[in-house]
Coordinates of C-alpha atoms in Angstrom, one line a residue:
Chain A
X1 CA 9.1 -8.8 22.1
X2 CA 7.8 -11.4 19.6
X3 CA 9.3 -14.6 21.0
X4 CA 7.4 -17.9 20.9
X5 CA 4.8 -16.7 23.4
X6 CA 4.8 -13.0 22.3
X7 CA 2.0 -13.4 19.7
X8 CA -1.5 -14.7 19.4
X9 CA -2.3 -18.1 17.8
X10 CA -4.6 -17.9 14.8
X11 CA -6.9 -20.8 14.8
X12 CA -8.5 -22.0 11.5
X13 CA -11.8 -23.8 12.4
X14 CA -12.8 -26.6 10.0
X15 CA -11.2 -24.9 6.9
X16 CA -12.3 -26.4 3.6
X17 CA -10.0 -25.7 0.7
X18 CA -6.3 -26.4 1.3
X19 CA -5.4 -23.4 -0.8
X20 CA -7.1 -21.2 1.7
X21 CA -5.1 -22.6 4.5
X22 CA -1.9 -21.8 2.5
X23 CA -3.1 -18.3 1.7
X24 CA -3.9 -17.7 5.4
X25 CA -0.4 -18.8 6.3
X26 CA 1.0 -16.3 3.9
X27 CA -1.2 -13.6 5.2
X28 CA -0.1 -14.3 8.8
X29 CA 3.6 -14.3 7.9
X30 CA 3.3 -11.1 5.9
X31 CA 2.8 -9.4 9.2
X32 CA 5.3 -11.6 11.2
X33 CA 2.8 -14.0 12.8
X34 CA 3.8 -17.7 12.7
X35 CA 1.6 -19.6 15.3
X36 CA -1.1 -21.4 13.3
X37 CA -3.5 -23.9 14.7
X38 CA -6.0 -26.0 12.8
X39 CA -9.3 -27.6 13.9
X40 CA -10.5 -30.5 11.7
X41 CA -9.4 -29.4 8.3
X42 CA -11.9 -30.9 5.8
X43 CA -9.4 -32.6 3.5
X44 CA -7.1 -34.0 6.2
X45 CA -3.6 -32.9 7.2
X46 CA -1.0 -32.3 5.9
X47 CA -2.5 -31.0 2.7
X48 CA -0.3 -30.6 -0.6
X49 CA -2.6 -27.9 -1.9
X50 CA -1.9 -25.8 1.3
X51 CA 1.9 -26.3 0.8
X52 CA 1.8 -25.3 -2.8
X53 CA -0.1 -22.1 -2.0
X54 CA 1.9 -21.2 1.1
X55 CA 5.1 -20.8 -0.8
X56 CA 7.5 -18.9 1.5
X57 CA 5.3 -19.4 4.5
X58 CA 5.4 -23.2 4.5
X59 CA 7.1 -23.2 7.9
X60 CA 3.8 -22.1 9.4
X61 CA 2.1 -25.3 8.1
X62 CA 4.9 -27.6 9.3
X63 CA 4.5 -26.0 12.8
X64 CA 0.7 -25.9 12.8
X65 CA -0.9 -27.5 15.8
X66 CA -3.8 -29.8 14.9
X67 CA -6.8 -30.2 17.2
X68 CA -10.1 -32.2 17.3
X69 CA -12.2 -29.3 18.4
X70 CA -12.2 -25.7 19.4
X71 CA -12.0 -26.1 23.2
X72 CA -8.9 -28.4 22.7
X73 CA -7.4 -25.9 20.3
X74 CA -7.6 -23.0 22.7
X75 CA -7.3 -24.8 25.9
X76 CA -4.1 -23.1 26.9
X77 CA -5.3 -19.6 26.1
X78 CA -6.9 -17.1 28.5
X79 CA -8.3 -14.6 25.9
X80 CA -10.1 -16.1 22.9
X81 CA -11.6 -13.9 20.2
X82 CA -13.9 -15.1 17.5
X83 CA -14.2 -13.4 14.0
X84 CA -17.7 -13.4 12.8
X85 CA -19.5 -11.5 10.1
X86 CA -22.6 -11.0 12.2
X87 CA -22.6 -10.5 16.0
X88 CA -25.9 -12.6 16.0
X89 CA -27.2 -11.3 19.2
X90 CA -24.6 -13.0 21.3
X91 CA -24.0 -11.2 24.5
X92 CA -20.3 -10.6 24.1
X93 CA -18.0 -7.7 23.7
X94 CA -17.7 -6.8 20.0
X95 CA -14.3 -5.5 19.0
X96 CA -13.1 -3.8 15.8
X97 CA -9.9 -5.6 14.5
X98 CA -7.9 -2.7 15.8
X99 CA -9.4 -2.8 19.3
X100 CA -9.2 -6.6 19.4
X101 CA -5.5 -6.7 18.6
X102 CA -4.8 -4.0 21.1
X103 CA -6.5 -6.1 23.7
X104 CA -4.5 -9.1 22.5
X105 CA -1.3 -7.1 22.8
X106 CA -2.2 -5.9 26.4
X107 CA -3.1 -9.5 27.4
X108 CA 0.2 -10.9 26.0
X109 CA 2.3 -8.2 27.6
X110 CA 0.7 -9.1 30.9
X111 CA 1.8 -12.7 30.4
X112 CA -1.4 -14.1 28.9
X113 CA -2.1 -16.3 26.0
X114 CA -4.4 -15.3 23.2
X115 CA -6.1 -17.1 20.4
X116 CA -8.2 -15.7 17.4
X117 CA -10.7 -18.0 15.8
X118 CA -11.6 -18.0 12.1
X119 CA -14.5 -20.0 10.7
X120 CA -14.8 -22.1 7.7
X121 CA -15.0 -20.4 4.3
X122 CA -18.7 -20.4 3.6
X123 CA -20.6 -20.8 6.8
X124 CA -18.3 -19.1 9.3
X125 CA -18.1 -20.1 12.9
X126 CA -20.9 -22.0 14.6
X127 CA -22.6 -20.8 17.7
X128 CA -20.9 -23.5 19.7
X129 CA -17.5 -22.3 18.6
X130 CA -18.3 -18.7 19.4
X131 CA -19.5 -19.8 22.8
X132 CA -15.9 -20.6 23.7
X133 CA -14.8 -17.1 22.9
X134 CA -14.5 -14.2 25.4
X135 CA -15.2 -11.7 22.6
X136 CA -16.1 -11.2 19.0
X137 CA -14.1 -9.4 16.3
X138 CA -16.2 -7.8 13.6
X139 CA -14.6 -6.3 10.5
X140 CA -16.3 -3.0 9.6
X141 CA -17.2 -4.1 6.0
X142 CA -19.6 -2.5 3.6
X143 CA -23.0 -3.9 4.7
X144 CA -24.0 -4.2 1.0
X145 CA -21.1 -6.4 0.2
X146 CA -19.7 -8.1 3.3
X147 CA -17.9 -10.9 1.5
X148 CA -14.4 -11.1 3.0
X149 CA -12.8 -14.5 2.4
X150 CA -10.8 -16.4 5.0
X151 CA -7.3 -15.2 4.0
X152 CA -8.5 -11.6 3.8
X153 CA -10.0 -11.8 7.3
X154 CA -6.7 -13.3 8.5
X155 CA -4.7 -10.6 6.7
X156 CA -6.6 -7.7 8.3
X157 CA -6.2 -9.2 11.8
X158 CA -2.6 -9.9 11.3
X159 CA -2.1 -6.3 10.0
X160 CA -3.8 -4.9 13.0
X161 CA -1.7 -7.2 15.2
X162 CA 1.5 -5.7 13.7
X163 CA 0.1 -2.2 14.2
X164 CA -0.8 -3.0 17.9
X165 CA 2.6 -4.6 18.4
X166 CA 4.1 -1.2 17.8
X167 CA 6.5 -2.6 15.3
X168 CA 5.1 -0.1 13.0
X169 CA 6.1 3.6 13.1
X170 CA 2.6 4.7 12.6
X171 CA 2.7 8.3 11.7
X172 CA 4.1 9.5 8.5
X173 CA 7.6 8.1 8.3
X174 CA 9.4 11.1 7.1
X175 CA 11.4 11.2 4.0
X176 CA 13.8 8.3 4.5
X177 CA 17.3 9.8 4.8
X178 CA 16.3 13.2 3.5
X179 CA 18.1 16.2 4.9
X180 CA 15.8 19.1 5.3
X181 CA 17.0 22.5 4.1
X182 CA 17.7 24.9 7.0
X183 CA 15.9 28.2 7.1
X184 CA 19.1 30.0 6.2
X185 CA 19.5 27.8 3.1
X186 CA 15.9 28.5 2.0
X187 CA 16.5 32.2 2.7
X188 CA 19.6 32.2 0.4
X189 CA 17.6 30.4 -2.3
X190 CA 14.9 33.1 -2.0
X191 CA 17.6 35.8 -2.3
X192 CA 19.2 34.2 -5.3
X193 CA 15.8 34.0 -7.2
X194 CA 14.8 37.5 -6.0
X195 CA 18.1 39.0 -7.2
X196 CA 18.1 37.4 -10.6
X197 CA 14.4 38.0 -11.2
X198 CA 14.9 41.6 -10.3
X199 CA 17.6 42.0 -13.0
X200 CA 15.3 40.2 -15.4
X201 CA 12.5 42.7 -14.7
X202 CA 10.1 40.2 -13.1
X203 CA 9.0 42.5 -10.3
X204 CA 6.9 44.9 -12.4
X205 CA 5.1 47.3 -12.0
X206 CA 7.0 48.9 -9.2
X207 CA 4.1 49.4 -6.8
X208 CA 3.5 45.6 -6.9
X209 CA 7.1 44.6 -6.5
X210 CA 7.0 44.3 -2.7
X211 CA 3.9 42.1 -2.7
X212 CA 5.3 39.9 -5.5
X213 CA 8.5 39.4 -3.5
X214 CA 6.5 38.4 -0.5
X215 CA 4.5 35.9 -2.5
X216 CA 7.7 34.3 -3.8
X217 CA 9.3 34.2 -0.3
X218 CA 6.1 32.5 1.1
X219 CA 6.2 30.0 -1.7
X220 CA 9.7 28.9 -0.9
X221 CA 9.2 28.8 2.8
X222 CA 6.0 26.9 2.6
X223 CA 7.5 24.1 0.5
X224 CA 9.0 21.1 2.3
X225 CA 12.4 21.5 0.7
X226 CA 15.3 19.2 1.1
X227 CA 19.0 20.3 0.7
X228 CA 19.0 18.4 -2.6
X229 CA 15.9 20.4 -3.8
X230 CA 17.6 23.6 -2.8
X231 CA 20.7 22.7 -4.9
X232 CA 18.5 21.7 -7.8
X233 CA 16.6 25.0 -7.7
X234 CA 19.8 27.0 -7.5
X235 CA 21.0 25.0 -10.5
X236 CA 17.8 25.9 -12.4
X237 CA 18.3 29.6 -11.9
X238 CA 22.0 29.6 -12.6
X239 CA 21.5 27.8 -15.8
X240 CA 18.9 30.3 -17.0
X241 CA 21.3 33.1 -16.3
X242 CA 24.2 31.3 -18.1
X243 CA 21.9 30.8 -21.1
X244 CA 21.1 34.5 -21.1
X245 CA 24.8 35.4 -20.8
X246 CA 25.7 33.2 -23.7
X247 CA 23.4 35.5 -25.6
Chain Y
X1 CA -20.4 12.1 3.0
X2 CA -19.4 9.4 0.5
X3 CA -21.1 10.7 -2.7
X4 CA -19.5 10.4 -6.1
X5 CA -16.7 12.8 -5.2
X6 CA -16.5 11.7 -1.6
X7 CA -13.9 9.0 -2.0
X8 CA -10.5 8.4 -3.6
X9 CA -10.0 6.8 -7.0
X10 CA -7.9 3.5 -6.9
X11 CA -5.8 3.3 -10.0
X12 CA -4.5 -0.1 -11.1
X13 CA -1.4 0.7 -13.3
X14 CA -0.7 -2.0 -16.0
X15 CA -2.3 -4.8 -14.1
X16 CA -1.6 -8.2 -15.7
X17 CA -4.0 -11.0 -14.7
X18 CA -7.7 -10.2 -15.2
X19 CA -8.5 -12.2 -12.1
X20 CA -6.5 -9.8 -10.0
X21 CA -8.5 -6.8 -11.3
X22 CA -11.7 -8.6 -10.3
X23 CA -10.3 -9.4 -6.9
X24 CA -9.2 -5.8 -6.4
X25 CA -12.7 -4.6 -7.3
X26 CA -14.1 -6.9 -4.7
X27 CA -11.6 -5.7 -2.1
X28 CA -12.6 -2.1 -2.9
X29 CA -16.3 -2.7 -2.7
X30 CA -15.9 -4.7 0.6
X31 CA -15.1 -1.3 2.1
X32 CA -17.5 0.8 0.1
X33 CA -15.1 2.1 -2.5
X34 CA -16.3 2.1 -6.1
X35 CA -14.1 4.4 -8.2
X36 CA -11.7 2.3 -10.1
X37 CA -9.3 3.5 -12.8
X38 CA -7.2 1.4 -15.1
X39 CA -4.0 2.2 -16.9
X40 CA -3.1 -0.1 -19.8
X41 CA -4.4 -3.5 -18.5
X42 CA -2.1 -6.1 -20.1
X43 CA -4.9 -8.2 -21.6
X44 CA -7.1 -5.4 -22.9
X45 CA -10.5 -4.2 -21.6
X46 CA -13.1 -5.3 -20.8
X47 CA -11.7 -8.7 -19.6
X48 CA -14.0 -11.6 -19.0
X49 CA -11.7 -13.1 -16.4
X50 CA -12.0 -9.9 -14.3
X51 CA -15.8 -10.1 -14.5
X52 CA -15.9 -13.7 -13.4
X53 CA -13.7 -12.9 -10.4
X54 CA -15.5 -9.7 -9.4
X55 CA -18.9 -11.3 -8.7
X56 CA -20.9 -8.9 -6.8
X57 CA -18.6 -6.0 -7.5
X58 CA -18.9 -6.1 -11.3
X59 CA -20.4 -2.7 -11.3
X60 CA -16.9 -1.3 -10.4
X61 CA -15.5 -2.8 -13.6
X62 CA -18.3 -1.4 -15.7
X63 CA -17.7 2.0 -14.4
X64 CA -13.9 1.8 -14.5
X65 CA -12.1 4.7 -16.3
X66 CA -9.5 3.6 -18.8
X67 CA -6.4 5.7 -19.4
X68 CA -3.3 5.5 -21.6
X69 CA -0.8 6.5 -18.9
X70 CA -0.6 7.6 -15.3
X71 CA -0.6 11.4 -15.8
X72 CA -3.8 11.1 -17.9
X73 CA -5.4 8.7 -15.2
X74 CA -4.8 11.2 -12.3
X75 CA -5.0 14.4 -14.2
X76 CA -8.0 15.7 -12.3
X77 CA -6.6 14.8 -8.9
X78 CA -4.7 17.0 -6.6
X79 CA -3.3 14.4 -4.2
X80 CA -1.8 11.3 -5.6
X81 CA -0.3 8.6 -3.5
X82 CA 1.7 5.6 -4.8
X83 CA 1.9 2.3 -3.1
X84 CA 5.4 0.8 -3.3
X85 CA 7.1 -2.0 -1.5
X86 CA 10.4 -0.1 -1.2
X87 CA 10.8 3.6 -0.9
X88 CA 13.8 3.4 -3.2
X89 CA 15.5 6.5 -2.0
X90 CA 12.7 8.7 -3.5
X91 CA 12.6 11.9 -1.7
X92 CA 8.9 12.0 -0.9
X93 CA 6.9 11.7 2.2
X94 CA 6.2 8.0 3.1
X95 CA 2.9 7.3 4.8
X96 CA 1.5 4.2 6.5
X97 CA -1.8 3.1 5.0
X98 CA -3.5 4.7 8.0
X99 CA -1.8 8.0 7.7
X100 CA -2.3 8.0 4.0
X101 CA -6.0 7.4 4.2
X102 CA -6.4 10.0 6.9
X103 CA -4.6 12.5 4.6
X104 CA -6.9 11.5 1.7
X105 CA -9.9 12.0 3.9
X106 CA -8.7 15.5 4.9
X107 CA -8.0 16.4 1.3
X108 CA -11.4 15.2 0.1
X109 CA -13.2 16.9 3.0
X110 CA -11.5 20.1 1.9
X111 CA -13.0 19.6 -1.6
X112 CA -9.9 17.9 -3.2
X113 CA -9.6 14.9 -5.4
X114 CA -7.4 12.0 -4.5
X115 CA -5.9 9.0 -6.4
X116 CA -4.0 6.0 -5.1
X117 CA -1.7 4.1 -7.5
X118 CA -1.2 0.4 -7.4
X119 CA 1.5 -1.1 -9.6
X120 CA 1.5 -4.3 -11.7
X121 CA 1.6 -7.7 -9.9
X122 CA 5.2 -8.6 -10.1
X123 CA 7.3 -5.5 -10.8
X124 CA 5.3 -2.8 -9.0
X125 CA 5.2 0.8 -10.1
X126 CA 8.0 2.3 -12.2
X127 CA 10.0 5.3 -11.1
X128 CA 8.3 7.4 -13.7
X129 CA 4.8 6.4 -12.3
X130 CA 6.0 7.3 -8.8
X131 CA 7.3 10.6 -10.0
X132 CA 3.7 11.8 -10.6
X133 CA 2.8 11.1 -7.0
X134 CA 2.9 13.5 -4.1
X135 CA 3.7 10.8 -1.6
X136 CA 4.3 7.1 -1.1
X137 CA 2.2 4.5 0.9
X138 CA 4.3 1.7 2.4
X139 CA 2.5 -1.2 4.1
X140 CA 4.4 -2.2 7.2
X141 CA 5.0 -5.8 6.2
X142 CA 7.3 -8.4 7.7
X143 CA 10.7 -7.5 6.1
X144 CA 11.4 -11.3 5.9
X145 CA 8.3 -11.9 3.8
X146 CA 7.1 -8.8 2.1
X147 CA 4.9 -10.5 -0.4
X148 CA 1.5 -8.8 -0.5
X149 CA -0.4 -9.3 -3.7
X150 CA -2.3 -6.6 -5.6
X151 CA -5.8 -7.4 -4.1
X152 CA -4.3 -7.6 -0.6
X153 CA -2.7 -4.2 -1.0
X154 CA -5.9 -2.7 -2.3
X155 CA -7.8 -4.4 0.6
X156 CA -5.6 -2.8 3.3
X157 CA -5.9 0.6 1.8
X158 CA -9.6 0.3 1.3
X159 CA -9.9 -0.9 4.9
X160 CA -8.0 2.1 6.2
X161 CA -10.1 4.4 4.0
X162 CA -13.2 3.1 5.7
X163 CA -11.6 3.5 9.1
X164 CA -10.6 7.1 8.3
X165 CA -14.0 7.9 6.8
X166 CA -15.7 6.9 10.0
X167 CA -13.4 8.9 12.3
X168 CA -13.8 12.4 13.4
X169 CA -11.2 14.3 11.5
X170 CA -8.9 16.4 13.7
X171 CA -9.2 20.1 13.2
X172 CA -6.2 21.2 11.1
X173 CA -5.4 24.7 9.9
X174 CA -5.5 24.1 6.2
X175 CA -4.4 26.9 3.9
X176 CA -7.3 29.2 4.2
X177 CA -9.1 29.3 0.9
X178 CA -6.2 27.8 -1.0
X179 CA -6.9 25.9 -4.2
X180 CA -4.6 23.0 -4.7
X181 CA -3.0 22.6 -8.1
X182 CA -4.3 19.6 -10.0
X183 CA -1.9 16.9 -11.2
X184 CA -2.4 18.1 -14.8
X185 CA -1.5 21.6 -13.8
X186 CA 1.7 20.4 -12.0
X187 CA 2.5 18.1 -15.0
X188 CA 2.3 21.2 -17.3
X189 CA 4.5 23.2 -15.0
X190 CA 7.1 20.3 -15.0
X191 CA 6.9 20.2 -18.8
X192 CA 7.4 24.0 -19.1
X193 CA 10.5 23.9 -16.9
X194 CA 11.8 20.8 -18.5
X195 CA 11.4 22.2 -22.0
X196 CA 13.1 25.5 -21.3
X197 CA 15.9 24.0 -19.3
X198 CA 16.5 21.6 -22.1
X199 CA 17.0 24.5 -24.4
X200 CA 19.2 26.2 -21.9
X201 CA 21.4 23.2 -21.7
X202 CA 20.6 22.2 -18.1
X203 CA 20.4 18.5 -18.6
X204 CA 24.0 17.8 -19.1
X205 CA 25.8 15.5 -19.6
X206 CA 23.5 13.4 -21.7
X207 CA 23.7 10.2 -19.7
X208 CA 22.5 12.0 -16.6
X209 CA 19.6 13.8 -18.4
X210 CA 17.0 11.2 -17.6
X211 CA 17.8 11.1 -13.9
X212 CA 18.0 14.9 -13.7
X213 CA 14.5 15.1 -15.3
X214 CA 13.1 12.6 -12.9
X215 CA 14.6 14.5 -9.9
X216 CA 12.9 17.7 -11.1
X217 CA 9.6 16.0 -11.7
X218 CA 9.8 14.5 -8.2
X219 CA 10.6 17.9 -6.8
X220 CA 7.4 19.5 -8.3
X221 CA 5.1 16.6 -7.4
X222 CA 6.4 16.5 -3.8
X223 CA 5.6 20.1 -3.2
X224 CA 2.2 21.2 -1.9
X225 CA 1.6 23.6 -4.7
X226 CA -1.5 25.8 -4.9
X227 CA -2.8 27.2 -8.2
X228 CA -1.2 30.5 -7.3
X229 CA 2.1 28.9 -6.8
X230 CA 2.0 27.2 -10.2
X231 CA 1.2 30.6 -11.8
X232 CA 4.0 32.2 -10.0
X233 CA 6.5 29.5 -11.0
X234 CA 5.4 29.7 -14.6
X235 CA 5.9 33.5 -14.4
X236 CA 9.5 33.0 -13.1
X237 CA 10.5 30.8 -16.0
X238 CA 8.7 32.9 -18.6
X239 CA 10.5 36.0 -17.3
X240 CA 13.9 34.4 -17.5
X241 CA 13.2 33.4 -21.1
X242 CA 12.1 36.8 -22.0
X243 CA 15.2 38.3 -20.4
X244 CA 17.3 36.0 -22.4
X245 CA 15.4 36.9 -25.6
X246 CA 15.8 40.6 -25.0
X247 CA 19.6 39.6 -25.3

């Protein structure tokens, strides 16, 4: 599913600090993306500061494709999405990161090639860069503090790619390896407690006993108990009885 | 909708570098979150390096609540979620960031209070910290390169919070009128059982005592306990002790 062609290229356009290129590489690889492209990095290429920062994701820098301008960088792609802070009145579809990466997934599954553009640290993409794109990605930041940096923007898009790629079991991944107690096991636990608490005089006064027993039954049945939990809770009660019997 | 109580607290547990606390504050505020709590920051508090890094989100540092330990930091919360890289065989529900923030949203909409725990930079949360939590958040990173830093982890959770906050929450049949037990109430229940079971000789042999105590703590924190449940469970233990004392 994620062969050479099975993922979008992330294109850093005129990035300034080498460290940020390295941090972007890490953010990509955190979510399994390794196709980086660079357009006119300010401090030339290769860049030792990038390598130092990328530790563990240096392979992405080695494999990065270098281009003179945006049209050249995305020439082989048929869906190009530009990340921008403001949509700036451009008449283009604006996607959330989630919708964008879903669209990227669909296009790639259909045999297409996708690029995502990220602008320079301070200024962001220029209008001429955005003009090449088919759509805009806008991260839903706090309007009072819309200060995502380059690597953070890359991180969020990479994260959404991984979610869209379906490599993520999205819902609650249930208790890894846990075995849930069966109803009959919970029932026996309830009986154990009920029996011992009866002996111990817990269900008092008499006319409240039935309601108290029901409360306790509901408590056990409502809990997400594993087999281990049930064993532990049996152990708790058994020990209290043993303690009593030792006198 | 997002007043003082309308959002989760993000709790940084024993953070090391002041810069990372500042970066975490920025990441939170990027997505509109401003309730930060700190447990034993390594370099003391306040920390000038944090302030320098937080520029624009310094208000979060000024308002950060400082605590001695995790139970104190989350004592007023009734849903506590711990971010960890590995689920480490803990028998707790594991959530994706998306599912976790949806659960947080639902709990807060129902009048509850939610905390999300983030561990120290290198080591992550300790088992004793995770034992206080009701569930685990696991970011679906590339298993070959699972190297998210603190601020990145905060960023992804804050981003998912904002997404969850904007969505229409599905109708769910929550326990009608149930009041969830707060963490401090569950903590006291755990202490009550631990103390009495210790007297009763439950934690035997000695070299297994710590692990047994952790198992029991995890059991309580993992259960969706209401205040009524906690009262009932205190009653159960109190009665067994009374029975023993009657001889």
